[in-house]
Coordinates of C-alpha atoms in Angstrom, one line a residue:
D1 CA 76.9 134.6 73.0
V2 CA 77.4 134.8 76.8
D3 CA 80.8 136.6 77.2
A4 CA 79.1 139.9 78.1
L5 CA 77.1 138.2 80.8
G6 CA 80.3 137.0 82.4
L7 CA 81.4 140.6 82.9
E8 CA 78.4 141.5 85.1
P9 CA 79.4 141.8 88.8
D10 CA 77.9 139.1 91.1
L11 CA 76.7 137.1 88.1
D12 CA 78.3 133.7 87.6
V13 CA 78.2 132.2 84.1
V14 CA 78.4 128.4 84.4
F15 CA 78.5 126.0 81.5
V16 CA 76.7 122.8 82.4
S17 CA 76.1 119.3 80.9
D18 CA 74.3 117.8 83.9
P19 CA 70.6 118.6 84.5
R20 CA 71.2 118.8 88.3
D21 CA 73.4 121.9 87.7
L22 CA 70.3 123.8 86.5
A23 CA 68.4 123.4 89.7
D24 CA 69.5 126.7 91.3
A25 CA 70.0 128.7 88.1
D26 CA 68.3 132.1 88.0
L27 CA 68.5 132.3 84.2
V28 CA 69.1 129.5 81.7
V29 CA 70.7 130.4 78.4
V30 CA 70.8 128.0 75.5
P31 CA 73.4 129.5 73.1
G32 CA 73.8 129.2 69.3
T33 CA 74.8 126.1 67.5
R34 CA 75.5 125.0 63.9
S35 CA 73.8 121.6 64.5
T36 CA 70.4 122.4 66.0
I37 CA 68.8 119.0 65.5
S38 CA 71.7 116.8 66.7
D39 CA 72.4 119.2 69.7
L40 CA 68.8 119.0 70.7
A41 CA 69.2 115.2 70.7
W42 CA 72.3 115.7 72.9
L43 CA 70.2 117.7 75.4
R44 CA 67.6 115.0 75.5
A45 CA 70.1 112.2 75.9
R46 CA 71.4 113.9 79.1
G47 CA 68.0 114.9 80.5
L48 CA 68.8 118.6 80.0
D49 CA 65.5 119.1 78.1
A50 CA 63.5 118.1 81.1
A51 CA 65.5 120.4 83.4
I52 CA 65.0 123.3 81.0
L53 CA 61.2 122.6 80.8
D54 CA 61.0 122.4 84.5
H55 CA 62.8 125.6 84.9
A56 CA 60.4 127.4 82.6
R57 CA 57.3 125.8 84.2
R58 CA 58.4 127.3 87.5
G59 CA 58.2 130.7 85.9
R60 CA 62.0 131.2 85.8
P61 CA 63.5 132.9 82.8
V62 CA 65.0 131.0 79.8
L63 CA 66.8 132.6 76.8
G64 CA 67.6 130.9 73.6
I65 CA 69.9 132.3 71.0
C66 CA 69.7 131.3 67.3
G67 CA 70.0 127.5 67.3
G68 CA 69.2 127.5 71.0
F69 CA 66.0 129.5 70.3
Q70 CA 65.1 127.1 67.5
M71 CA 65.2 124.2 70.0
F72 CA 62.4 126.0 71.9
D73 CA 60.1 125.7 68.8
R74 CA 57.3 123.2 68.4
T75 CA 58.7 121.7 65.2
I76 CA 62.1 121.8 63.4
S77 CA 62.1 120.7 59.8
D78 CA 65.0 120.1 57.5
P79 CA 63.6 119.3 54.0
D80 CA 66.8 119.8 52.1
G81 CA 69.1 118.0 54.5
V82 CA 71.1 121.1 55.5
E83 CA 72.0 119.4 58.8
G84 CA 71.6 115.8 57.9
V85 CA 69.0 113.5 56.4
P86 CA 66.7 115.3 53.9
G87 CA 63.2 115.5 55.1
A88 CA 64.0 115.2 58.8
E89 CA 61.4 116.7 61.1
V90 CA 61.6 116.6 64.9
E91 CA 59.7 118.0 67.8
G92 CA 61.3 120.9 69.6
L93 CA 60.8 121.7 73.3
G94 CA 57.6 123.5 72.6
L95 CA 58.4 126.4 74.8
L96 CA 57.4 128.9 72.1
D97 CA 54.7 128.8 69.4
V98 CA 57.2 128.8 66.5
R99 CA 58.2 126.5 63.6
T100 CA 61.7 126.4 62.1
D101 CA 62.4 125.2 58.5
F102 CA 65.9 125.0 57.3
A103 CA 66.7 126.3 53.8
A104 CA 69.9 125.7 51.8
E105 CA 70.7 129.4 51.5
K106 CA 72.2 130.9 54.6
V107 CA 70.8 134.2 56.0
L108 CA 73.5 136.8 56.7
R109 CA 72.4 140.1 58.2
L110 CA 73.4 142.9 60.6
P111 CA 70.0 143.8 62.1
T112 CA 69.3 146.8 64.4
G113 CA 66.2 147.8 66.4
T114 CA 64.9 148.2 69.9
A115 CA 63.9 145.7 72.6
L116 CA 62.8 146.2 76.2
G117 CA 63.0 149.9 75.6
A118 CA 66.7 149.8 74.7
P119 CA 68.6 150.0 71.4
A120 CA 69.7 146.6 70.0
S121 CA 72.0 145.3 67.4
G122 CA 73.7 142.0 66.5
Y123 CA 74.3 139.7 63.6
E124 CA 72.4 136.8 62.0
I125 CA 74.1 133.7 60.4
H126 CA 71.7 130.8 60.0
H127 CA 69.8 128.5 57.7
G128 CA 66.7 128.4 59.8
R129 CA 63.6 130.3 58.8
I130 CA 61.1 130.8 61.6
T131 CA 57.3 131.1 61.5
R132 CA 55.8 132.6 64.6
G133 CA 52.3 131.7 65.9
H134 CA 51.2 133.2 69.1
G135 CA 53.5 135.4 71.2
D136 CA 55.4 138.6 70.7
E137 CA 58.4 139.2 68.5
F138 CA 61.8 139.6 70.2
L139 CA 65.0 140.4 68.2
G140 CA 64.1 138.5 65.2
G141 CA 62.6 135.7 67.3
A142 CA 59.8 135.4 69.8
R143 CA 58.9 135.6 73.4
S144 CA 56.2 134.4 75.8
E145 CA 56.3 135.7 79.4
T146 CA 59.7 134.6 80.7
V147 CA 60.7 132.5 77.7
L148 CA 62.7 134.5 75.1
G149 CA 64.3 133.5 71.9
T150 CA 66.3 135.6 69.5
M151 CA 68.0 135.0 66.1
W152 CA 70.5 137.7 66.8
H153 CA 74.0 136.8 68.0
G154 CA 75.9 139.5 69.8
S155 CA 72.9 141.4 71.1
L156 CA 74.0 141.0 74.7
E157 CA 77.1 142.9 74.0
G158 CA 75.0 146.0 73.9
D159 CA 75.2 147.5 77.4
A160 CA 71.8 149.1 77.4
L161 CA 70.0 146.0 76.2
R162 CA 71.9 143.7 78.5
G163 CA 71.0 145.9 81.4
A164 CA 67.3 146.0 80.4
L165 CA 67.2 142.2 80.0
L166 CA 68.7 141.5 83.4
A167 CA 66.4 144.1 85.0
E168 CA 63.3 142.5 83.5
L169 CA 64.3 138.8 84.1
L170 CA 66.3 139.0 87.3
G171 CA 65.3 142.4 88.8
R172 CA 69.0 143.5 88.7
K173 CA 69.9 147.2 88.5
P174 CA 72.2 148.3 85.6
S175 CA 75.8 147.7 86.6
G176 CA 77.4 150.3 84.3
V177 CA 79.8 147.6 82.9
S178 CA 81.0 148.5 79.4
F179 CA 81.5 145.4 77.2
G180 CA 83.2 147.5 74.5
T181 CA 85.8 148.9 77.0
A182 CA 86.4 145.4 78.4
R183 CA 86.9 144.0 74.9
E184 CA 89.4 146.7 74.0
A185 CA 91.3 146.0 77.2
R186 CA 91.5 142.3 76.4
I187 CA 92.8 143.1 72.8
D188 CA 95.4 145.5 74.2
R189 CA 96.5 142.8 76.7
L190 CA 96.8 140.2 73.9
G191 CA 98.9 142.6 71.9
D192 CA 101.2 143.3 74.8
L193 CA 101.6 139.5 75.4
V194 CA 102.5 139.0 71.7
E195 CA 105.1 141.7 71.8
E196 CA 106.5 140.3 75.1
H197 CA 106.8 136.6 74.2
L198 CA 107.0 136.4 70.4
D199 CA 109.4 137.6 67.7
V200 CA 107.1 140.0 66.0
D201 CA 109.6 141.0 63.3
A202 CA 110.0 137.4 62.4
L203 CA 106.2 136.9 62.2
L204 CA 105.8 139.9 60.0
H205 CA 108.6 138.7 57.7
L206 CA 106.8 135.3 57.4
A207 CA 103.5 137.0 56.7
R208 CA 105.0 139.2 53.9
N209 CA 107.4 136.7 52.3
G210 CA 106.2 133.3 53.2
A211 CA 108.2 130.4 54.7
P212 CA 111.8 130.0 53.6
A213 CA 112.4 127.4 50.8
G214 CA 113.1 124.0 52.1
L215 CA 111.6 124.6 55.5
P216 CA 110.0 121.3 56.7
V217 CA 106.3 121.4 57.2
L218 CA 104.4 119.4 59.8
P219 CA 100.9 118.6 58.4
P220 CA 97.9 118.6 60.7
G221 CA 97.9 115.5 62.8
G222 CA 101.5 114.8 62.0
T223 CA 104.2 113.9 64.4
T224 CA 107.8 114.9 64.7

């Protein structure tokens, strides 16, 4: 969710687990998760919830993506036990006037639209259904002043949207960095390393014909 931010010049992406590390952050991003309720408990156990709330109270921007956004809600409910105990309901951080209810059927979508005057696209993969109260819509989620939440993964890979977001939240001018170009360069580099260090013909033979009969197999967790 934050790979594209890491390409921006003069912008350091730092993963933190200590609330003290958020003290001088310009933007806090809470990325997606497959375990929203338990990861919210993890945040609280480490005091990160208080650090995020303090960051927002000081008028500094916070962005939540999918599960991270759902943590910003007032209430998170899991009636069917998608993530754990059926009927569980917990309080979110209350940064946005939104409610999340988990449903057994997973949402899978490739949404497109516009946000902050820029074209936007991404993908959705989640069990949570949100109900917005007050506040504006933002990429399938919600926003209120400097707190933004989106249900779209991958939206920051769009150069125009990423530039518009950083301009609004941090006052940064568009850098001209192309995420697509950088991704292709990384894929090409990976291909070059595979050709240089692996027996590609042998790999292709295994892919087409399978392992030779009688070849010993080491199961996961096994030892030689």
